[in-house]
PDB file of C-alpha atoms and ligand atoms in Angstrom:
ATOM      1  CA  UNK A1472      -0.484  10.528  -8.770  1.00  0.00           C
ATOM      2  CA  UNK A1473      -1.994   9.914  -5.084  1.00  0.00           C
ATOM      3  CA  UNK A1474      -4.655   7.770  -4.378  1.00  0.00           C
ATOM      4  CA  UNK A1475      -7.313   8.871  -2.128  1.00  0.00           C
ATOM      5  CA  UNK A1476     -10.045   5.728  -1.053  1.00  0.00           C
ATOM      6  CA  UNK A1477     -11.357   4.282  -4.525  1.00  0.00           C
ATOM      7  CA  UNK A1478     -10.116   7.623  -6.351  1.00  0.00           C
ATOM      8  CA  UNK A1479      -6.704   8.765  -7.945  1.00  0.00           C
ATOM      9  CA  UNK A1480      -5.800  12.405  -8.047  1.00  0.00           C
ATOM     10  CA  UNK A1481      -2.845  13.847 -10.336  1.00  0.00           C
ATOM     11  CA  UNK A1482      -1.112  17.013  -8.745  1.00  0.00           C
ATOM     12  CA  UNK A1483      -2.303  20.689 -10.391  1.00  0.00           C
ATOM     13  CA  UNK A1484      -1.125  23.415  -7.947  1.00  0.00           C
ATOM     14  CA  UNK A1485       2.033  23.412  -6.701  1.00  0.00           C
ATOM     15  CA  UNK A1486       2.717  24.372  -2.534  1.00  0.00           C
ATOM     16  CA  UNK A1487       4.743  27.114  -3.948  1.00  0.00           C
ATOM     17  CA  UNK A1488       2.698  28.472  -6.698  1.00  0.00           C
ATOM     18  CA  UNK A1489       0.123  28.414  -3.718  1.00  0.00           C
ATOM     19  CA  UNK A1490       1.502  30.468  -1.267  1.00  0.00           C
ATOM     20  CA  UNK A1491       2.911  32.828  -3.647  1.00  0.00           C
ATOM     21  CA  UNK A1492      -0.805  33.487  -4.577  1.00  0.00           C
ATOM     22  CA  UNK A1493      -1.823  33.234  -0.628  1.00  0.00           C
ATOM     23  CA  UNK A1494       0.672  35.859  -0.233  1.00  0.00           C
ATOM     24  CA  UNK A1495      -0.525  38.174  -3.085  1.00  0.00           C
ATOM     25  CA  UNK A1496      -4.083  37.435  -1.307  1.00  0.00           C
ATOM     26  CA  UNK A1497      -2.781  38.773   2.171  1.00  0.00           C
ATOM     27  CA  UNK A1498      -1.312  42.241   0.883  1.00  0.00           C
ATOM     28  CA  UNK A1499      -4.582  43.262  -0.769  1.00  0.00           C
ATOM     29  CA  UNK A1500      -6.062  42.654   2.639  1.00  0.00           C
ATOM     30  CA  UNK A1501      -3.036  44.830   4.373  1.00  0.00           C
ATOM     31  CA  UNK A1502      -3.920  47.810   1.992  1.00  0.00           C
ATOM     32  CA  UNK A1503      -7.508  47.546   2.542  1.00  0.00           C
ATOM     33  CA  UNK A1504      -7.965  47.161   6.214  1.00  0.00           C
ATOM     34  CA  UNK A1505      -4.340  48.761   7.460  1.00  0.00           C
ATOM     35  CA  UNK A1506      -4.878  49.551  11.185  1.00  0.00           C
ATOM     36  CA  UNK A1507      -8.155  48.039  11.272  1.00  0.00           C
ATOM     37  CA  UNK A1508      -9.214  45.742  13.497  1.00  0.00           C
ATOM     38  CA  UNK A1509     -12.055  42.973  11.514  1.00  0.00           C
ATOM     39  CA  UNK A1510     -12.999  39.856  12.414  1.00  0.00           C
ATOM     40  CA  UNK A1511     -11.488  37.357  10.420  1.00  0.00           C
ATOM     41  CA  UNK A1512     -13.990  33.941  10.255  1.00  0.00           C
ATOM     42  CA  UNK A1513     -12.571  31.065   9.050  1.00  0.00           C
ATOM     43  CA  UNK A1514     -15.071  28.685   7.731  1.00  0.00           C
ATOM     44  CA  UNK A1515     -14.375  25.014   8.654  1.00  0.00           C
ATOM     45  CA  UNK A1516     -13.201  22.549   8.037  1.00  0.00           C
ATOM     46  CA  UNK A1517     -11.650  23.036   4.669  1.00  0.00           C
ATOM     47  CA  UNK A1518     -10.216  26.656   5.055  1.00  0.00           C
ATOM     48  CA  UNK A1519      -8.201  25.789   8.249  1.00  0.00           C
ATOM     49  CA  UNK A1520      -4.657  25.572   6.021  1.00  0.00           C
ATOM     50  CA  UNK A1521      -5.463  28.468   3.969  1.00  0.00           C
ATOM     51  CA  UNK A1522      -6.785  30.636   7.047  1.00  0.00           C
ATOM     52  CA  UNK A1523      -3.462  29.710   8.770  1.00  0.00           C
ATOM     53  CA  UNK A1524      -0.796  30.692   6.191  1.00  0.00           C
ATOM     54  CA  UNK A1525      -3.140  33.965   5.111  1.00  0.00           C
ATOM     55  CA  UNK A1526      -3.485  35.132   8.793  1.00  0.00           C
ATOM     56  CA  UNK A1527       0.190  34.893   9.343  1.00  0.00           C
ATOM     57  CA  UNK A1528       0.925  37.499   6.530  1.00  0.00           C
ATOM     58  CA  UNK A1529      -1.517  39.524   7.610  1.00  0.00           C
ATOM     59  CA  UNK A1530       0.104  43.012   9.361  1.00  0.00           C
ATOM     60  CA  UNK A1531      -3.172  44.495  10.353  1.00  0.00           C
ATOM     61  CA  UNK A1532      -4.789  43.371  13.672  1.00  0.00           C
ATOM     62  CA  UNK A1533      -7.622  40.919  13.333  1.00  0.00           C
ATOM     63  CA  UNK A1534      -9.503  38.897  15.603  1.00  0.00           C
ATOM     64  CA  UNK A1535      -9.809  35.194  14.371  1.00  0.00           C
ATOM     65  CA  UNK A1536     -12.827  33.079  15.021  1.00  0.00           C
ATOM     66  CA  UNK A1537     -14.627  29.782  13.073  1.00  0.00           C
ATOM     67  CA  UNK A1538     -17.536  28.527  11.790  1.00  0.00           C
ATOM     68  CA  UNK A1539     -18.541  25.372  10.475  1.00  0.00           C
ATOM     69  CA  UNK A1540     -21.054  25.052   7.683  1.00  0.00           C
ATOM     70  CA  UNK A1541     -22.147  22.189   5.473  1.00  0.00           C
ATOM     71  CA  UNK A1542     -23.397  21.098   1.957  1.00  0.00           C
ATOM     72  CA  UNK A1543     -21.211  18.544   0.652  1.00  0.00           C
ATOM     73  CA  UNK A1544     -21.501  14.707   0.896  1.00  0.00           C
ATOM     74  CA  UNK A1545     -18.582  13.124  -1.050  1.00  0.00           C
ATOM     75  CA  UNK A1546     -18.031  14.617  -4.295  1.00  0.00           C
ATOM     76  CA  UNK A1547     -21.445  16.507  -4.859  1.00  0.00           C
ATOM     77  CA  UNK A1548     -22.783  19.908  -3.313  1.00  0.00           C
ATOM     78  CA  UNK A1549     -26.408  18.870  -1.613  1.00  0.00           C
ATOM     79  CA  UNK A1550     -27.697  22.717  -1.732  1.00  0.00           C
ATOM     80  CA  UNK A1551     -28.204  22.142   1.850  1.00  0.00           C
ATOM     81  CA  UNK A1552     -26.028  24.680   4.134  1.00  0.00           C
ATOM     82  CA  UNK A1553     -26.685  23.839   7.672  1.00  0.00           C
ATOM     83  CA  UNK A1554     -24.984  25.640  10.182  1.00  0.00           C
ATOM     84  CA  UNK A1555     -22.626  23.465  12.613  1.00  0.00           C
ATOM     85  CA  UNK A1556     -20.708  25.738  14.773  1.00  0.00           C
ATOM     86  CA  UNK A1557     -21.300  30.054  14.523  1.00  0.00           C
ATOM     87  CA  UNK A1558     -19.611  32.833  15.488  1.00  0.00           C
ATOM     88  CA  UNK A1559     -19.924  34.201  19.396  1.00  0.00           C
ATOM     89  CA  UNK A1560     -18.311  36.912  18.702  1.00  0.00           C
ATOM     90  CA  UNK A1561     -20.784  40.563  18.768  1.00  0.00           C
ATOM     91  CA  UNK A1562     -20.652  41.315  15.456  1.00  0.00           C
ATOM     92  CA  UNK A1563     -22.319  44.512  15.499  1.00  0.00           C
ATOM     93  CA  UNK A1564     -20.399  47.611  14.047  1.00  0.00           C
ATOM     94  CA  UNK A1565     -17.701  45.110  12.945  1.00  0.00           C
ATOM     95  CA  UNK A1566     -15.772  44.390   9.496  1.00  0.00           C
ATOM     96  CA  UNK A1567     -15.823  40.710   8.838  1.00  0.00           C
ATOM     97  CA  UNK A1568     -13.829  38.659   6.386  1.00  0.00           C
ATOM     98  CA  UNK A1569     -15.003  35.534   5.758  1.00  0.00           C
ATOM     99  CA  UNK A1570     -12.387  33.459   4.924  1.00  0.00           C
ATOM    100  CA  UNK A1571     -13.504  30.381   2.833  1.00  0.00           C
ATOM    101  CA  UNK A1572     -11.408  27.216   0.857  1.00  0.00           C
ATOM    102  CA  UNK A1573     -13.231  27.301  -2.219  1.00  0.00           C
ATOM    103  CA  UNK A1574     -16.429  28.825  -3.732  1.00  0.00           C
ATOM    104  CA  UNK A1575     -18.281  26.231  -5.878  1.00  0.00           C
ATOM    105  CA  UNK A1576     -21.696  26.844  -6.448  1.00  0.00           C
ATOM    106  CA  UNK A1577     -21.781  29.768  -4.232  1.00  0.00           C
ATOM    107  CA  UNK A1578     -24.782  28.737  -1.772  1.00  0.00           C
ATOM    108  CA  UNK A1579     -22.737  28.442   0.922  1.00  0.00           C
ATOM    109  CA  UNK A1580     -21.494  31.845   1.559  1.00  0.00           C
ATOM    110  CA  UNK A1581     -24.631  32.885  -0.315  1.00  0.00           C
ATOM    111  CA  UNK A1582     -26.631  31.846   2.372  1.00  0.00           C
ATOM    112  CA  UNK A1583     -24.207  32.657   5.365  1.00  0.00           C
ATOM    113  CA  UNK A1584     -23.998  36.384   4.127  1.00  0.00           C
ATOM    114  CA  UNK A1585     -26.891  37.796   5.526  1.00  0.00           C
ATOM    115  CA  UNK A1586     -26.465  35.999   9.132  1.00  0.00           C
ATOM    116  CA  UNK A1587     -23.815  38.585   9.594  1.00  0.00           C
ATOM    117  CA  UNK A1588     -25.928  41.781   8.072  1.00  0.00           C
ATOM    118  CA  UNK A1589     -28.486  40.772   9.806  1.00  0.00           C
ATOM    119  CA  UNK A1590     -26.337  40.904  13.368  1.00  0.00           C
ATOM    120  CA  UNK A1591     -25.287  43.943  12.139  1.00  0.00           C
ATOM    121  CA  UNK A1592     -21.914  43.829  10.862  1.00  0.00           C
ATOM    122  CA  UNK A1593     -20.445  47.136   9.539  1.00  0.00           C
ATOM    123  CA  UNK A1594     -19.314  45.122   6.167  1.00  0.00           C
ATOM    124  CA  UNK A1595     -18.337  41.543   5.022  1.00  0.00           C
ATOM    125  CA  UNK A1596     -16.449  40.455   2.756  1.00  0.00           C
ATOM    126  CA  UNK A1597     -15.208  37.123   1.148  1.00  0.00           C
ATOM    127  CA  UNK A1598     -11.560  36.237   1.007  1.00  0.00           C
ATOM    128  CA  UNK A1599     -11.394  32.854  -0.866  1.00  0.00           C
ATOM    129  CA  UNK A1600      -8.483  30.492  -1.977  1.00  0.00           C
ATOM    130  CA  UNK A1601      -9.939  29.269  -4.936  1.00  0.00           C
ATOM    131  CA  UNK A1602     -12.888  29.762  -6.803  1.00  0.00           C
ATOM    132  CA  UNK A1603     -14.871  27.768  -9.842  1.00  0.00           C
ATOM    133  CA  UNK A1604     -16.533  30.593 -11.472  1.00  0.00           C
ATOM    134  CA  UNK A1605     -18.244  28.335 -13.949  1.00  0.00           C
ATOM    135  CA  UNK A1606     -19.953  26.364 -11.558  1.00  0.00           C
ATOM    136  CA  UNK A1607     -21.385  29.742 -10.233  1.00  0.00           C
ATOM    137  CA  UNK A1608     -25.065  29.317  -9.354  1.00  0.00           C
ATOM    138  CA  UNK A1609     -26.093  32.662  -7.186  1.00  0.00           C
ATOM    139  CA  UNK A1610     -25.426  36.046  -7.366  1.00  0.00           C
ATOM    140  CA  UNK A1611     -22.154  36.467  -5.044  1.00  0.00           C
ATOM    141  CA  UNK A1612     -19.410  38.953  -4.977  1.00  0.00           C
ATOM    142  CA  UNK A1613     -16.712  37.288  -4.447  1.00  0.00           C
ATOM    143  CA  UNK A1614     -14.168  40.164  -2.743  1.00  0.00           C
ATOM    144  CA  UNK A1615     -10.356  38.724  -2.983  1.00  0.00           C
ATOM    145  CA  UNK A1616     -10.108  35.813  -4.550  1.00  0.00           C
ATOM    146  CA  UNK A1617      -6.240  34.049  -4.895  1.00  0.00           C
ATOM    147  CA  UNK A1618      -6.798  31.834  -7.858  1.00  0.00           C
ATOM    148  CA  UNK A1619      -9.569  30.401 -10.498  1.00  0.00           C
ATOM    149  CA  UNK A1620      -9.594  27.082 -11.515  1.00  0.00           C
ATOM    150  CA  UNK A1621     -11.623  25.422 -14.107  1.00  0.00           C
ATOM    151  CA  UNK A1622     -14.779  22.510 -13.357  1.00  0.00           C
ATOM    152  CA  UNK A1623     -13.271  19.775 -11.478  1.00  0.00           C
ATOM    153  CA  UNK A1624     -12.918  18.683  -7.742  1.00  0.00           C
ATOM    154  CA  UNK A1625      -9.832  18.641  -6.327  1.00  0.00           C
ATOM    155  CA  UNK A1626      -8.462  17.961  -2.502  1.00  0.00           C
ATOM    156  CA  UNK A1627      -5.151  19.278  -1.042  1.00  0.00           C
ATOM    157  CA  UNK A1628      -4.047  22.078   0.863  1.00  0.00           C
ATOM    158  CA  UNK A1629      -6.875  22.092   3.805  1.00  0.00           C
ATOM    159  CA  UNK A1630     -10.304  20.442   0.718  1.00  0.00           C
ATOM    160  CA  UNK A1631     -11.031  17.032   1.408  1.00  0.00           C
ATOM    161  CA  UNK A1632     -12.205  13.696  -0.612  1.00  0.00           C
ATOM    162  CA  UNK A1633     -14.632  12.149   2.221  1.00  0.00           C
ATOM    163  CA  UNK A1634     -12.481  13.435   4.749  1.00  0.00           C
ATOM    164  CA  UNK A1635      -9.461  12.221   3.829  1.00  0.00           C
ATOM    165  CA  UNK A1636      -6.583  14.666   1.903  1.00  0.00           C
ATOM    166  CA  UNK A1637      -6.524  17.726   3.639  1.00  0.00           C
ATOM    167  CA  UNK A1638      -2.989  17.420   4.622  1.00  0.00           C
ATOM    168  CA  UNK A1639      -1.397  17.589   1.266  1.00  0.00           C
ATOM    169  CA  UNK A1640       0.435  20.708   1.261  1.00  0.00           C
ATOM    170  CA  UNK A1641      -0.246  21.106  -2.659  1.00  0.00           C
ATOM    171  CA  UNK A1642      -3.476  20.487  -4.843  1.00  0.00           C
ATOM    172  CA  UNK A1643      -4.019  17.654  -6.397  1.00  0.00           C
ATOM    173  CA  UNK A1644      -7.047  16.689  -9.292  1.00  0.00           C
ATOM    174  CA  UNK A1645      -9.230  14.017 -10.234  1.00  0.00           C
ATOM    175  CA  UNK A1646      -8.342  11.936 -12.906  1.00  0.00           C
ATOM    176  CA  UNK A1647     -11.255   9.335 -13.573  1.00  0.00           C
TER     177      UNK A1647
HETATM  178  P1  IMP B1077     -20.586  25.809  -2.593  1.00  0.00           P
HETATM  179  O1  IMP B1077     -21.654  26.098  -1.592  1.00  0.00           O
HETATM  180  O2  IMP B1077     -21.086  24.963  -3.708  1.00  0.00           O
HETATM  181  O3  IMP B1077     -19.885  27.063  -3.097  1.00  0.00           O
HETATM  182  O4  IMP B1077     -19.562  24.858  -1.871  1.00  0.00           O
HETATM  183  C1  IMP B1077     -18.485  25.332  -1.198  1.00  0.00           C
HETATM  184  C2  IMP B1077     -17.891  24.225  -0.350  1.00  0.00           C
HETATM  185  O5  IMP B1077     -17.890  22.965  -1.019  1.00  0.00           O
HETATM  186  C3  IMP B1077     -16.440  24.542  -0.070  1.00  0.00           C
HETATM  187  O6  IMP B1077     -16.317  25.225   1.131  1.00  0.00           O
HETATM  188  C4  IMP B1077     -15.792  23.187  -0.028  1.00  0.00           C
HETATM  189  O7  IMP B1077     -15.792  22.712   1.297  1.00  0.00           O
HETATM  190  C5  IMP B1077     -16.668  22.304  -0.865  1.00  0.00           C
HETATM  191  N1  IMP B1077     -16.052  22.076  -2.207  1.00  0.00           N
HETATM  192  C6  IMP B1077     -16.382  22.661  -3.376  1.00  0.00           C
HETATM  193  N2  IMP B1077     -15.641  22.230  -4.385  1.00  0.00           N
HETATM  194  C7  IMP B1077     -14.777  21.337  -3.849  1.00  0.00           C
HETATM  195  C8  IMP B1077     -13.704  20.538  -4.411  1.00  0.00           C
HETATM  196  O8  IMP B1077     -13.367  20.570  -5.607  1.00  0.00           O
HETATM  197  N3  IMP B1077     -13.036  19.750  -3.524  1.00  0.00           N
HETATM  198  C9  IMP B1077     -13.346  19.681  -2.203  1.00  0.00           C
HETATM  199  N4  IMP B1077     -14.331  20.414  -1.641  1.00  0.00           N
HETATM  200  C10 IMP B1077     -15.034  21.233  -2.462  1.00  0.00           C
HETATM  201 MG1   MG B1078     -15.608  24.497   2.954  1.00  0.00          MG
END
């Protein structure tokens, strides 16, 4: 059990068990893009950990830039994405992989999708960690996805409570 401000959290994914699947992840990637050259966007803040152990096992050459979105205040998505912090980088004629923490509801990359069709991007795809696929609310296609987990929030591993938990190196859940 950690606590995390007025919250407890019980661990659920191990560090291991979560860069064996990080690993699994990355050699999809390698068969899909070997010897080309996409941009690899790493959505902040929460994707930072996973975007730095995935890009390290990647043997391909890609070019790594951010992005900072947001829609989440504490524990609840607002359905709000506002962007923070985009992409410089000419897109046009290049493959991008977004690389994202976790995909909840789905609005967020929902609605950052077409920003990079629309500065003409050759193709993008979504590279997640984790994904809630009941909590689904748009249609997304979610490319490479390392693991599904069931309804509940959990921090760990790069995902935050309120800021605060992003440095555990495994997952943890809340336990009310
Ligand atoms: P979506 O737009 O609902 O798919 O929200 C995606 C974003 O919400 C992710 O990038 C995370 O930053 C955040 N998020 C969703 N679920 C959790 C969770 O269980 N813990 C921490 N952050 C989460
Ligand atoms: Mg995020």
């Amino acid at each position: 059990m950690i606590r995390i401000l007025d919250k407890n959290f019980e661990i659920s994914i191990t560090k291991e068990k979560i860069q064996e699947s990080v690993k699994a992840l990355a050699e999809k990637l390698n068969k899909d893009y070997n010897g080309k050259c996409p941009i690899v966007v790493c959505i902040l803040n929460g994707a930072f950990v996973f975007a730095a152990d995935l890009v390290r096992e990647l043997t391909f050459q890609p070019e790594i830039q951010f992005a900072k979105f947001s829609s989440y205040d504490g524990m609840q998505s607002t359905g709000e994405v506002t962007e923070i912090l985009g992409v410089n980088e000419n897109v046009k004629g290049r493959d991008v992989i977004i690389v994202e923490d976790i995909v909840d509801t789905g609005i967020t990359l929902k609605s950052i999708l077409p920003k990079f069709h629309e500065r003409g991007a050759a193709s993008v795809k979504i590279a997640c960690l984790l994904q809630k696929p009941e909590k689904l609310q748009v249609d997304l296609t979610v490319d490479y996805c390392a693991m599904q987990i069931p309804n509940d929030f959990i921090v760990g591993y790069g995902l935050d409570y309120d800021g605060y938990g992003r440095n555990y190196p495994d997952i943890y859940v809340f336990r009310p």
